PDB file of C-alpha atoms in Angstrom:
ATOM      1  CA  MET A   1     -84.892 -28.815  46.680  1.00  0.00           C
ATOM      2  CA  ARG A   2     -85.236 -27.180  44.001  1.00  0.00           C
ATOM      3  CA  THR A   3     -82.287 -26.887  41.710  1.00  0.00           C
ATOM      4  CA  ARG A   4     -80.173 -24.497  39.148  1.00  0.00           C
ATOM      5  CA  ASP A   5     -82.459 -25.648  36.033  1.00  0.00           C
ATOM      6  CA  VAL A   6     -82.797 -22.930  33.321  1.00  0.00           C
ATOM      7  CA  VAL A   7     -79.470 -22.655  30.337  1.00  0.00           C
ATOM      8  CA  VAL A   8     -79.737 -20.098  28.691  1.00  0.00           C
ATOM      9  CA  ILE A   9     -76.785 -19.885  25.850  1.00  0.00           C
ATOM     10  CA  GLY A  10     -76.533 -17.066  24.155  1.00  0.00           C
ATOM     11  CA  CYS A  11     -73.682 -17.358  20.423  1.00  0.00           C
ATOM     12  CA  SER A  12     -73.892 -15.593  17.326  1.00  0.00           C
ATOM     13  CA  ALA A  13     -70.242 -16.300  14.719  1.00  0.00           C
ATOM     14  CA  GLY A  14     -69.391 -20.172  14.980  1.00  0.00           C
ATOM     15  CA  GLY A  15     -71.869 -20.375  16.788  1.00  0.00           C
ATOM     16  CA  VAL A  16     -73.729 -23.475  14.305  1.00  0.00           C
ATOM     17  CA  ASP A  17     -70.771 -25.383  14.496  1.00  0.00           C
ATOM     18  CA  ALA A  18     -70.756 -24.681  18.171  1.00  0.00           C
ATOM     19  CA  LEU A  19     -73.276 -25.484  18.993  1.00  0.00           C
ATOM     20  CA  PRO A  20     -74.735 -29.462  18.439  1.00  0.00           C
ATOM     21  CA  ARG A  21     -71.121 -30.239  20.191  1.00  0.00           C
ATOM     22  CA  ILE A  22     -72.670 -28.789  23.564  1.00  0.00           C
ATOM     23  CA  ILE A  23     -76.688 -30.728  22.627  1.00  0.00           C
ATOM     24  CA  GLN A  24     -75.405 -34.139  20.984  1.00  0.00           C
ATOM     25  CA  GLN A  25     -74.219 -34.212  24.324  1.00  0.00           C
ATOM     26  CA  LEU A  26     -76.527 -33.475  26.377  1.00  0.00           C
ATOM     27  CA  PRO A  27     -78.486 -36.883  28.264  1.00  0.00           C
ATOM     28  CA  ALA A  28     -82.678 -37.532  27.364  1.00  0.00           C
ATOM     29  CA  ASP A  29     -82.823 -37.344  30.465  1.00  0.00           C
ATOM     30  CA  PHE A  30     -80.959 -34.037  31.545  1.00  0.00           C
ATOM     31  CA  PRO A  31     -82.796 -32.302  34.157  1.00  0.00           C
ATOM     32  CA  ALA A  32     -83.581 -28.302  32.457  1.00  0.00           C
ATOM     33  CA  SER A  33     -84.603 -26.738  30.104  1.00  0.00           C
ATOM     34  CA  VAL A  34     -81.329 -24.762  27.894  1.00  0.00           C
ATOM     35  CA  PHE A  35     -83.105 -21.632  25.976  1.00  0.00           C
ATOM     36  CA  ILE A  36     -80.186 -20.316  23.031  1.00  0.00           C
ATOM     37  CA  VAL A  37     -80.683 -17.264  21.135  1.00  0.00           C
ATOM     38  CA  GLN A  38     -78.108 -18.144  17.933  1.00  0.00           C
ATOM     39  CA  HIS A  39     -77.593 -14.756  16.410  1.00  0.00           C
ATOM     40  CA  ILE A  40     -79.964 -15.194  12.569  1.00  0.00           C
ATOM     41  CA  ALA A  41     -81.423 -13.037  10.140  1.00  0.00           C
ATOM     42  CA  ALA A  42     -84.739 -12.202   9.021  1.00  0.00           C
ATOM     43  CA  THR A  43     -84.444 -13.989   5.555  1.00  0.00           C
ATOM     44  CA  LYS A  44     -81.962 -16.205   5.910  1.00  0.00           C
ATOM     45  CA  THR A  45     -84.035 -20.037   5.670  1.00  0.00           C
ATOM     46  CA  PRO A  46     -84.258 -20.721   9.271  1.00  0.00           C
ATOM     47  CA  TYR A  47     -81.965 -23.909   9.120  1.00  0.00           C
ATOM     48  CA  LEU A  48     -81.116 -24.580  13.482  1.00  0.00           C
ATOM     49  CA  VAL A  49     -83.166 -27.500  14.621  1.00  0.00           C
ATOM     50  CA  ASP A  50     -82.392 -29.016  12.219  1.00  0.00           C
ATOM     51  CA  ILE A  51     -79.317 -28.877  12.717  1.00  0.00           C
ATOM     52  CA  LEU A  52     -79.303 -29.143  16.390  1.00  0.00           C
ATOM     53  CA  SER A  53     -81.251 -31.879  16.091  1.00  0.00           C
ATOM     54  CA  ARG A  54     -78.868 -34.366  14.098  1.00  0.00           C
ATOM     55  CA  ASN A  55     -77.719 -37.028  16.848  1.00  0.00           C
ATOM     56  CA  ALA A  56     -79.188 -35.274  19.640  1.00  0.00           C
ATOM     57  CA  GLN A  57     -80.851 -37.165  22.878  1.00  0.00           C
ATOM     58  CA  VAL A  58     -83.475 -34.219  24.134  1.00  0.00           C
ATOM     59  CA  PRO A  59     -86.432 -32.413  21.728  1.00  0.00           C
ATOM     60  CA  VAL A  60     -85.400 -29.303  20.349  1.00  0.00           C
ATOM     61  CA  THR A  61     -87.406 -26.744  18.806  1.00  0.00           C
ATOM     62  CA  TRP A  62     -88.304 -22.921  18.141  1.00  0.00           C
ATOM     63  CA  GLY A  63     -89.955 -21.594  21.231  1.00  0.00           C
ATOM     64  CA  GLU A  64     -93.347 -20.461  20.659  1.00  0.00           C
ATOM     65  CA  GLN A  65     -95.498 -17.813  21.830  1.00  0.00           C
ATOM     66  CA  GLY A  66     -96.683 -19.222  24.871  1.00  0.00           C
ATOM     67  CA  GLU A  67     -95.793 -22.453  24.932  1.00  0.00           C
ATOM     68  CA  ARG A  68     -94.482 -23.955  29.306  1.00  0.00           C
ATOM     69  CA  PHE A  69     -91.410 -25.179  28.970  1.00  0.00           C
ATOM     70  CA  VAL A  70     -91.007 -28.664  30.141  1.00  0.00           C
ATOM     71  CA  GLN A  71     -87.273 -29.924  31.218  1.00  0.00           C
ATOM     72  CA  GLY A  72     -85.032 -32.390  28.804  1.00  0.00           C
ATOM     73  CA  HIS A  73     -85.587 -30.512  26.475  1.00  0.00           C
ATOM     74  CA  VAL A  74     -83.799 -27.249  23.635  1.00  0.00           C
ATOM     75  CA  TYR A  75     -85.867 -24.105  22.708  1.00  0.00           C
ATOM     76  CA  VAL A  76     -83.948 -22.298  19.905  1.00  0.00           C
ATOM     77  CA  ALA A  77     -85.168 -18.683  19.668  1.00  0.00           C
ATOM     78  CA  PRO A  78     -86.767 -18.225  15.924  1.00  0.00           C
ATOM     79  CA  PRO A  79     -85.370 -15.854  13.807  1.00  0.00           C
ATOM     80  CA  ASP A  80     -86.863 -12.148  13.750  1.00  0.00           C
ATOM     81  CA  ALA A  81     -88.328 -12.505  17.126  1.00  0.00           C
ATOM     82  CA  HIS A  82     -86.978 -11.768  20.941  1.00  0.00           C
ATOM     83  CA  MET A  83     -87.411 -14.325  23.081  1.00  0.00           C
ATOM     84  CA  ILE A  84     -88.572 -13.935  26.651  1.00  0.00           C
ATOM     85  CA  PHE A  85     -90.137 -15.268  29.215  1.00  0.00           C
ATOM     86  CA  SER A  86     -93.338 -14.774  31.029  1.00  0.00           C
ATOM     87  CA  GLU A  87     -93.600 -14.458  34.727  1.00  0.00           C
ATOM     88  CA  ASP A  88     -95.357 -18.562  34.455  1.00  0.00           C
ATOM     89  CA  ASP A  89     -92.336 -20.982  34.120  1.00  0.00           C
ATOM     90  CA  HIS A  90     -93.796 -19.732  29.873  1.00  0.00           C
ATOM     91  CA  ILE A  91     -91.887 -18.414  27.054  1.00  0.00           C
ATOM     92  CA  ALA A  92     -93.071 -15.002  25.636  1.00  0.00           C
ATOM     93  CA  LEU A  93     -92.307 -14.234  21.784  1.00  0.00           C
ATOM     94  CA  THR A  94     -92.270 -10.100  21.096  1.00  0.00           C
ATOM     95  CA  ARG A  95     -90.812  -8.827  17.987  1.00  0.00           C
ATOM     96  CA  GLY A  96     -89.305  -5.747  20.242  1.00  0.00           C
ATOM     97  CA  ALA A  97     -87.147  -3.631  19.398  1.00  0.00           C
ATOM     98  CA  ARG A  98     -83.408  -4.782  18.071  1.00  0.00           C
ATOM     99  CA  GLU A  99     -80.859  -4.652  21.291  1.00  0.00           C
ATOM    100  CA  LYS A 100     -77.145  -4.152  20.499  1.00  0.00           C
ATOM    101  CA  HIS A 101     -78.314  -3.754  17.033  1.00  0.00           C
ATOM    102  CA  SER A 102     -79.787  -8.126  16.648  1.00  0.00           C
ATOM    103  CA  ARG A 103     -83.055 -10.221  17.013  1.00  0.00           C
ATOM    104  CA  PRO A 104     -83.468 -12.554  18.731  1.00  0.00           C
ATOM    105  CA  SER A 105     -81.189 -10.282  21.673  1.00  0.00           C
ATOM    106  CA  ILE A 106     -78.541 -13.316  23.368  1.00  0.00           C
ATOM    107  CA  ASP A 107     -78.738 -10.141  26.338  1.00  0.00           C
ATOM    108  CA  LYS A 108     -83.080  -9.879  26.599  1.00  0.00           C
ATOM    109  CA  LEU A 109     -82.877 -13.484  27.013  1.00  0.00           C
ATOM    110  CA  PHE A 110     -80.634 -13.874  29.572  1.00  0.00           C
ATOM    111  CA  ARG A 111     -82.222 -11.025  31.366  1.00  0.00           C
ATOM    112  CA  SER A 112     -84.957 -12.152  31.222  1.00  0.00           C
ATOM    113  CA  ALA A 113     -84.207 -15.287  32.708  1.00  0.00           C
ATOM    114  CA  ALA A 114     -82.739 -13.635  36.059  1.00  0.00           C
ATOM    115  CA  ALA A 115     -85.452 -11.113  36.285  1.00  0.00           C
ATOM    116  CA  THR A 116     -88.091 -14.584  36.597  1.00  0.00           C
ATOM    117  CA  HIS A 117     -85.441 -17.628  37.261  1.00  0.00           C
ATOM    118  CA  ALA A 118     -82.867 -15.878  39.716  1.00  0.00           C
ATOM    119  CA  GLY A 119     -80.672 -18.190  40.835  1.00  0.00           C
ATOM    120  CA  ARG A 120     -82.158 -21.253  39.278  1.00  0.00           C
ATOM    121  CA  VAL A 121     -80.202 -20.130  36.117  1.00  0.00           C
ATOM    122  CA  ILE A 122     -77.233 -20.843  34.533  1.00  0.00           C
ATOM    123  CA  GLY A 123     -75.949 -18.695  31.300  1.00  0.00           C
ATOM    124  CA  VAL A 124     -72.988 -19.902  28.875  1.00  0.00           C
ATOM    125  CA  LEU A 125     -71.911 -17.424  26.514  1.00  0.00           C
ATOM    126  CA  LEU A 126     -69.629 -18.391  23.311  1.00  0.00           C
ATOM    127  CA  THR A 127     -68.093 -18.102  20.336  1.00  0.00           C
ATOM    128  CA  GLY A 128     -68.755 -14.584  18.810  1.00  0.00           C
ATOM    129  CA  MET A 129     -68.839 -10.896  17.864  1.00  0.00           C
ATOM    130  CA  LEU A 130     -68.632  -7.907  19.875  1.00  0.00           C
ATOM    131  CA  ASP A 131     -70.697  -7.968  23.064  1.00  0.00           C
ATOM    132  CA  ASP A 132     -75.165  -8.182  22.673  1.00  0.00           C
ATOM    133  CA  GLY A 133     -75.585 -11.501  25.724  1.00  0.00           C
ATOM    134  CA  VAL A 134     -72.437 -10.076  27.809  1.00  0.00           C
ATOM    135  CA  ALA A 135     -74.808  -7.522  29.808  1.00  0.00           C
ATOM    136  CA  GLY A 136     -77.350 -10.395  30.133  1.00  0.00           C
ATOM    137  CA  LEU A 137     -74.318 -12.226  31.730  1.00  0.00           C
ATOM    138  CA  CYS A 138     -74.167  -9.868  34.338  1.00  0.00           C
ATOM    139  CA  ALA A 139     -77.201  -9.938  35.423  1.00  0.00           C
ATOM    140  CA  ILE A 140     -77.647 -13.500  35.984  1.00  0.00           C
ATOM    141  CA  ARG A 141     -74.197 -13.189  38.041  1.00  0.00           C
ATOM    142  CA  ASP A 142     -76.222 -10.405  39.885  1.00  0.00           C
ATOM    143  CA  ALA A 143     -79.618 -12.846  40.109  1.00  0.00           C
ATOM    144  CA  GLY A 144     -77.236 -15.825  42.228  1.00  0.00           C
ATOM    145  CA  GLY A 145     -77.114 -16.835  38.556  1.00  0.00           C
ATOM    146  CA  ARG A 146     -74.164 -19.869  36.925  1.00  0.00           C
ATOM    147  CA  VAL A 147     -71.744 -17.693  34.865  1.00  0.00           C
ATOM    148  CA  VAL A 148     -70.288 -20.426  31.814  1.00  0.00           C
ATOM    149  CA  VAL A 149     -67.741 -18.370  28.731  1.00  0.00           C
ATOM    150  CA  GLN A 150     -66.075 -20.537  26.095  1.00  0.00           C
ATOM    151  CA  ASP A 151     -62.923 -19.706  26.374  1.00  0.00           C
ATOM    152  CA  PRO A 152     -61.837 -17.800  23.731  1.00  0.00           C
ATOM    153  CA  GLN A 153     -58.593 -19.558  22.683  1.00  0.00           C
ATOM    154  CA  ASP A 154     -61.220 -22.412  22.098  1.00  0.00           C
ATOM    155  CA  ALA A 155     -63.882 -20.319  19.852  1.00  0.00           C
ATOM    156  CA  ALA A 156     -63.790 -19.528  16.112  1.00  0.00           C
ATOM    157  CA  PHE A 157     -65.229 -15.974  17.086  1.00  0.00           C
ATOM    158  CA  PRO A 158     -63.204 -15.058  20.528  1.00  0.00           C
ATOM    159  CA  ASP A 159     -64.508 -11.559  20.546  1.00  0.00           C
ATOM    160  CA  LEU A 160     -67.207 -12.066  22.507  1.00  0.00           C
ATOM    161  CA  PRO A 161     -66.062 -14.469  24.720  1.00  0.00           C
ATOM    162  CA  ALA A 162     -62.950 -12.731  24.941  1.00  0.00           C
ATOM    163  CA  ASN A 163     -65.771  -9.297  25.949  1.00  0.00           C
ATOM    164  CA  ALA A 164     -67.386 -11.234  28.655  1.00  0.00           C
ATOM    165  CA  LEU A 165     -63.944 -11.777  30.984  1.00  0.00           C
ATOM    166  CA  LEU A 166     -62.719  -8.138  30.512  1.00  0.00           C
ATOM    167  CA  SER A 167     -66.566  -7.576  32.139  1.00  0.00           C
ATOM    168  CA  LEU A 168     -66.808 -10.258  34.317  1.00  0.00           C
ATOM    169  CA  VAL A 169     -65.209 -13.491  36.442  1.00  0.00           C
ATOM    170  CA  PRO A 170     -66.639 -15.899  35.382  1.00  0.00           C
ATOM    171  CA  ASP A 171     -67.524 -19.729  37.351  1.00  0.00           C
ATOM    172  CA  ARG A 172     -65.976 -21.852  34.471  1.00  0.00           C
ATOM    173  CA  ILE A 173     -63.915 -21.136  31.463  1.00  0.00           C
ATOM    174  CA  LEU A 174     -64.135 -23.824  29.032  1.00  0.00           C
ATOM    175  CA  GLY A 175     -63.352 -25.012  26.305  1.00  0.00           C
ATOM    176  CA  ILE A 176     -66.520 -26.106  23.904  1.00  0.00           C
ATOM    177  CA  ASP A 177     -65.790 -29.990  24.293  1.00  0.00           C
ATOM    178  CA  ALA A 178     -66.147 -29.400  28.317  1.00  0.00           C
ATOM    179  CA  ILE A 179     -68.687 -27.723  28.123  1.00  0.00           C
ATOM    180  CA  ALA A 180     -71.359 -30.429  27.740  1.00  0.00           C
ATOM    181  CA  ALA A 181     -70.182 -31.991  31.241  1.00  0.00           C
ATOM    182  CA  ALA A 182     -69.868 -28.414  33.415  1.00  0.00           C
ATOM    183  CA  LEU A 183     -73.406 -28.179  32.915  1.00  0.00           C
ATOM    184  CA  ALA A 184     -74.562 -31.501  33.532  1.00  0.00           C
ATOM    185  CA  VAL A 185     -73.084 -30.865  37.402  1.00  0.00           C
ATOM    186  CA  LEU A 186     -74.227 -27.205  37.998  1.00  0.00           C
ATOM    187  CA  VAL A 187     -76.970 -28.200  37.324  1.00  0.00           C
ATOM    188  CA  GLN A 188     -77.453 -30.590  40.557  1.00  0.00           C
ATOM    189  CA  GLU A 189     -76.899 -27.606  42.659  1.00  0.00           C
ATOM    190  CA  PRO A 190     -79.060 -26.242  44.710  1.00  0.00           C
ATOM    191  CA  MET A 191     -80.481 -22.635  43.277  1.00  0.00           C
ATOM    192  CA  ALA A 192     -79.140 -20.311  45.062  1.00  0.00           C
ATOM    193  CA  MET A 193     -81.365 -17.434  47.058  1.00  0.00           C
ATOM    194  CA  SER A 194     -79.728 -13.977  46.919  1.00  0.00           C
ATOM    195  CA  PRO A 195     -82.182 -11.040  46.653  1.00  0.00           C
ATOM    196  CA  LEU A 196     -82.852  -9.500  43.143  1.00  0.00           C
ATOM    197  CA  PRO A 197     -81.484  -6.416  42.108  1.00  0.00           C
ATOM    198  CA  GLU A 198     -84.600  -4.465  41.404  1.00  0.00           C
ATOM    199  CA  ALA A 199     -82.740  -2.234  37.873  1.00  0.00           C
ATOM    200  CA  ILE A 200     -83.439  -6.220  36.689  1.00  0.00           C
ATOM    201  CA  VAL A 201     -87.026  -6.623  37.299  1.00  0.00           C
ATOM    202  CA  LEU A 202     -87.419  -3.071  36.067  1.00  0.00           C
ATOM    203  CA  GLU A 203     -85.777  -3.897  32.574  1.00  0.00           C
ATOM    204  CA  ALA A 204     -87.144  -7.363  32.521  1.00  0.00           C
ATOM    205  CA  ALA A 205     -90.904  -5.954  32.334  1.00  0.00           C
ATOM    206  CA  LEU A 206     -89.725  -3.180  30.413  1.00  0.00           C
ATOM    207  CA  ASP A 207     -88.766  -6.093  27.247  1.00  0.00           C
ATOM    208  CA  ARG A 208     -91.856  -8.012  27.522  1.00  0.00           C
ATOM    209  CA  MET A 209     -94.326  -4.584  26.992  1.00  0.00           C
ATOM    210  CA  VAL A 210     -91.209  -4.197  24.286  1.00  0.00           C
ATOM    211  CA  THR A 211     -91.526  -0.186  24.902  1.00  0.00           C
ATOM    212  CA  SER A 212     -90.955   2.374  27.350  1.00  0.00           C
ATOM    213  CA  THR A 213     -91.703   5.850  28.222  1.00  0.00           C
ATOM    214  CA  PRO A 214     -89.269   8.118  30.088  1.00  0.00           C
ATOM    215  CA  GLN A 215     -90.329   8.567  33.048  1.00  0.00           C
ATOM    216  CA  GLN A 216     -89.394   4.632  33.289  1.00  0.00           C
ATOM    217  CA  MET A 217     -86.292   4.901  32.138  1.00  0.00           C
ATOM    218  CA  SER A 218     -85.086   7.441  34.474  1.00  0.00           C
ATOM    219  CA  LYS A 219     -85.808   4.255  37.001  1.00  0.00           C
ATOM    220  CA  LEU A 220     -83.704   1.995  35.276  1.00  0.00           C
ATOM    221  CA  GLY A 221     -80.451   5.958  34.939  1.00  0.00           C
ATOM    222  CA  PRO A 222     -79.672   8.532  34.034  1.00  0.00           C
ATOM    223  CA  GLN A 223     -81.283  10.530  30.959  1.00  0.00           C
ATOM    224  CA  SER A 224     -77.417  11.064  28.304  1.00  0.00           C
ATOM    225  CA  ALA A 225     -76.341  12.404  26.193  1.00  0.00           C
ATOM    226  CA  LEU A 226     -75.730  10.173  23.650  1.00  0.00           C
ATOM    227  CA  SER A 227     -78.650   9.661  21.200  1.00  0.00           C
ATOM    228  CA  CYS A 228     -79.660   6.805  19.660  1.00  0.00           C
ATOM    229  CA  PRO A 229     -78.094   5.402  16.647  1.00  0.00           C
ATOM    230  CA  ASP A 230     -81.170   3.555  15.015  1.00  0.00           C
ATOM    231  CA  CYS A 231     -84.284   5.994  16.283  1.00  0.00           C
ATOM    232  CA  ALA A 232     -82.114   9.807  16.853  1.00  0.00           C
ATOM    233  CA  GLY A 233     -83.671   9.800  19.806  1.00  0.00           C
ATOM    234  CA  PRO A 234     -82.608  10.173  23.811  1.00  0.00           C
ATOM    235  CA  THR A 235     -81.093   7.463  25.341  1.00  0.00           C
ATOM    236  CA  TRP A 236     -81.159   5.841  29.151  1.00  0.00           C
ATOM    237  CA  GLN A 237     -77.447   5.488  30.530  1.00  0.00           C
ATOM    238  CA  LEU A 238     -78.211   1.505  32.581  1.00  0.00           C
ATOM    239  CA  GLY A 239     -75.523  -0.979  34.148  1.00  0.00           C
ATOM    240  CA  GLY A 240     -71.952  -0.011  36.265  1.00  0.00           C
ATOM    241  CA  GLU A 241     -68.483   0.307  34.617  1.00  0.00           C
ATOM    242  CA  SER A 242     -68.724  -4.606  33.711  1.00  0.00           C
ATOM    243  CA  ASP A 243     -72.057  -3.482  32.214  1.00  0.00           C
ATOM    244  CA  ARG A 244     -72.336  -0.362  30.991  1.00  0.00           C
ATOM    245  CA  ARG A 245     -75.191   0.586  27.985  1.00  0.00           C
ATOM    246  CA  TYR A 246     -77.493   3.129  26.861  1.00  0.00           C
ATOM    247  CA  ARG A 247     -81.741   2.315  26.005  1.00  0.00           C
ATOM    248  CA  CYS A 248     -84.337   4.719  24.373  1.00  0.00           C
ATOM    249  CA  TYR A 249     -87.297   4.565  24.783  1.00  0.00           C
ATOM    250  CA  LEU A 250     -88.165   2.643  22.052  1.00  0.00           C
ATOM    251  CA  GLY A 251     -86.049  -0.503  23.208  1.00  0.00           C
ATOM    252  CA  HIS A 252     -83.265   0.062  21.403  1.00  0.00           C
ATOM    253  CA  VAL A 253     -79.965  -0.543  23.616  1.00  0.00           C
ATOM    254  CA  SER A 254     -76.820   0.133  22.485  1.00  0.00           C
ATOM    255  CA  THR A 255     -72.728  -0.096  24.419  1.00  0.00           C
ATOM    256  CA  ALA A 256     -70.039   2.240  24.148  1.00  0.00           C
ATOM    257  CA  ARG A 257     -68.225   0.533  21.672  1.00  0.00           C
ATOM    258  CA  GLU A 258     -71.443   0.018  19.417  1.00  0.00           C
ATOM    259  CA  LEU A 259     -71.581   3.533  19.634  1.00  0.00           C
ATOM    260  CA  LEU A 260     -68.274   3.957  18.955  1.00  0.00           C
ATOM    261  CA  ALA A 261     -68.007   1.479  16.258  1.00  0.00           C
ATOM    262  CA  ARG A 262     -71.185   3.485  14.750  1.00  0.00           C
ATOM    263  CA  GLY A 263     -69.905   6.887  15.389  1.00  0.00           C
ATOM    264  CA  GLU A 264     -66.587   6.442  13.056  1.00  0.00           C
ATOM    265  CA  VAL A 265     -69.077   5.371  11.082  1.00  0.00           C
ATOM    266  CA  ALA A 266     -71.340   7.497  10.645  1.00  0.00           C
ATOM    267  CA  VAL A 267     -68.022  11.078  10.842  1.00  0.00           C
ATOM    268  CA  GLU A 268     -66.759   8.958   8.339  1.00  0.00           C
ATOM    269  CA  ALA A 269     -69.943   9.096   5.791  1.00  0.00           C
ATOM    270  CA  ALA A 270     -70.489  13.055   6.525  1.00  0.00           C
ATOM    271  CA  LEU A 271     -66.863  13.416   5.536  1.00  0.00           C
ATOM    272  CA  TRP A 272     -67.127  12.045   2.250  1.00  0.00           C
ATOM    273  CA  SER A 273     -70.403  13.398   1.780  1.00  0.00           C
ATOM    274  CA  ALA A 274     -68.101  16.771   3.045  1.00  0.00           C
ATOM    275  CA  VAL A 275     -65.707  16.385   0.072  1.00  0.00           C
ATOM    276  CA  ARG A 276     -68.107  15.156  -2.073  1.00  0.00           C
ATOM    277  CA  ALA A 277     -70.059  18.427  -1.597  1.00  0.00           C
ATOM    278  CA  LEU A 278     -66.887  20.644  -1.075  1.00  0.00           C
ATOM    279  CA  ASN A 279     -65.799  18.461  -4.907  1.00  0.00           C
ATOM    280  CA  GLU A 280     -69.825  19.300  -6.401  1.00  0.00           C
ATOM    281  CA  ARG A 281     -69.347  23.275  -5.754  1.00  0.00           C
ATOM    282  CA  ALA A 282     -65.802  23.473  -7.419  1.00  0.00           C
ATOM    283  CA  MET A 283     -67.094  22.028 -10.687  1.00  0.00           C
ATOM    284  CA  THR A 284     -70.852  23.953 -10.122  1.00  0.00           C
ATOM    285  CA  LEU A 285     -67.565  27.925  -9.750  1.00  0.00           C
ATOM    286  CA  GLU A 286     -65.674  26.723 -12.886  1.00  0.00           C
ATOM    287  CA  THR A 287     -69.286  26.238 -14.846  1.00  0.00           C
ATOM    288  CA  LEU A 288     -70.313  29.640 -13.671  1.00  0.00           C
ATOM    289  CA  ALA A 289     -66.392  30.828 -14.650  1.00  0.00           C
ATOM    290  CA  ARG A 290     -66.639  29.617 -18.156  1.00  0.00           C
ATOM    291  CA  ASP A 291     -70.416  31.273 -18.778  1.00  0.00           C
ATOM    292  CA  CYS A 292     -69.369  34.523 -17.832  1.00  0.00           C
ATOM    293  CA  GLU A 293     -66.025  34.602 -20.032  1.00  0.00           C
ATOM    294  CA  GLY A 294     -68.813  33.311 -22.483  1.00  0.00           C
ATOM    295  CA  ILE A 295     -70.014  37.044 -22.711  1.00  0.00           C
ATOM    296  CA  GLY A 296     -66.751  38.593 -22.055  1.00  0.00           C
ATOM    297  CA  ASN A 297     -66.967  38.933 -17.845  1.00  0.00           C
ATOM    298  CA  ALA A 298     -63.407  38.080 -17.009  1.00  0.00           C
ATOM    299  CA  GLN A 299     -63.253  39.913 -14.536  1.00  0.00           C
ATOM    300  CA  VAL A 300     -65.879  37.720 -12.393  1.00  0.00           C
ATOM    301  CA  ALA A 301     -65.092  34.406 -14.390  1.00  0.00           C
ATOM    302  CA  LYS A 302     -61.792  35.646 -12.675  1.00  0.00           C
ATOM    303  CA  ASP A 303     -63.644  35.431  -8.456  1.00  0.00           C
ATOM    304  CA  TYR A 304     -65.804  32.398  -9.988  1.00  0.00           C
ATOM    305  CA  HIS A 305     -61.605  30.361 -11.107  1.00  0.00           C
ATOM    306  CA  ASP A 306     -60.694  31.909  -7.906  1.00  0.00           C
ATOM    307  CA  ARG A 307     -63.511  30.520  -5.772  1.00  0.00           C
ATOM    308  CA  ALA A 308     -62.940  26.970  -7.600  1.00  0.00           C
ATOM    309  CA  GLU A 309     -59.124  26.763  -6.880  1.00  0.00           C
ATOM    310  CA  ALA A 310     -60.109  27.893  -2.739  1.00  0.00           C
ATOM    311  CA  THR A 311     -62.537  24.758  -2.211  1.00  0.00           C
ATOM    312  CA  ARG A 312     -60.881  22.248  -4.108  1.00  0.00           C
ATOM    313  CA  LYS A 313     -58.191  23.177  -1.455  1.00  0.00           C
ATOM    314  CA  GLN A 314     -60.951  22.315   1.819  1.00  0.00           C
ATOM    315  CA  ALA A 315     -61.924  19.232  -0.695  1.00  0.00           C
ATOM    316  CA  GLU A 316     -58.954  18.509  -0.402  1.00  0.00           C
ATOM    317  CA  LEU A 317     -57.702  18.747   3.339  1.00  0.00           C
ATOM    318  CA  ALA A 318     -61.237  17.289   4.322  1.00  0.00           C
ATOM    319  CA  ARG A 319     -60.071  14.244   2.211  1.00  0.00           C
ATOM    320  CA  HIS A 320     -56.807  14.237   3.847  1.00  0.00           C
ATOM    321  CA  PHE A 321     -58.511  14.679   7.503  1.00  0.00           C
ATOM    322  CA  MET A 322     -60.764  11.991   6.729  1.00  0.00           C
ATOM    323  CA  LEU A 323     -57.753   9.434   5.663  1.00  0.00           C
ATOM    324  CA  ASP A 324     -55.416  10.602   8.486  1.00  0.00           C
ATOM    325  CA  LEU A 325     -59.057   9.302  11.165  1.00  0.00           C
ATOM    326  CA  MET A 326     -59.271   6.577   9.816  1.00  0.00           C
ATOM    327  CA  GLN A 327     -55.203   5.254  10.006  1.00  0.00           C
ATOM    328  CA  HIS A 328     -55.454   6.302  13.586  1.00  0.00           C
ATOM    329  CA  HIS A 329     -58.844   4.387  14.070  1.00  0.00           C
TER     330      HIS A 329
END
């Protein structure tokens, strides 16, 4: 009887402190393979494996390209690489586009696990910011896997687990110190035999290809009117109410929340740019006015002064509009 023997764990802010409290409780004969994505900046010294190895009874290593994974072992996604699965129980690393501004991406690992191992998977989402991992957790649920979310009240950064709870009802909501014991029970369960949604398989296949074509993207969902914030290319709308997101054919993925946040930054930058341009225009008009006064052309000088004053008023209106917009966001 095949059991749930693939455990995938995702976290971002606060994860370095939370993860050891799970890994150190796993027994040496833990009957599952464990895969971890912790958001790590590419410029940071890769220290996570050393931290997780301390007092651990199971070996902890960086995932390696083409490595065949085994039970009782923890594999960590290396910095600046997505860790996914091939179709024959091997690890694959890619340098594909960032998903939700992250590489490694929690969603990519979770989605790949759902597509290749379906009901064998247990997905765990811990402390962090924003929502990388939420769509992947939905994919695991839809493929027949089990879903565990850290209690937001127990998380150092509750945003990520709280966003997960807005999108799905997990099998367990637990404090960090109770998760290892729950995993010990869940890995004994027989794997679920559920139909695998075609969209999960197709998107995971595109992840392995790194980039795709507009024709392939059209199989996943309708083209959106929104542009990709990373490459300015077209996007396609994927998922439903619980995991809606926007993906371009280069592989960048954003949620509506992220598009809203990044759009607000872009609007603020554009408004500041407009204020600066108007102020500079007013200064240029004043310079021209003084030049005309210097050569005795009073009428033209007055026209420049009037235009400069009108431009300064426009700049002030733009500044007040921007400040009002920021207050309401």
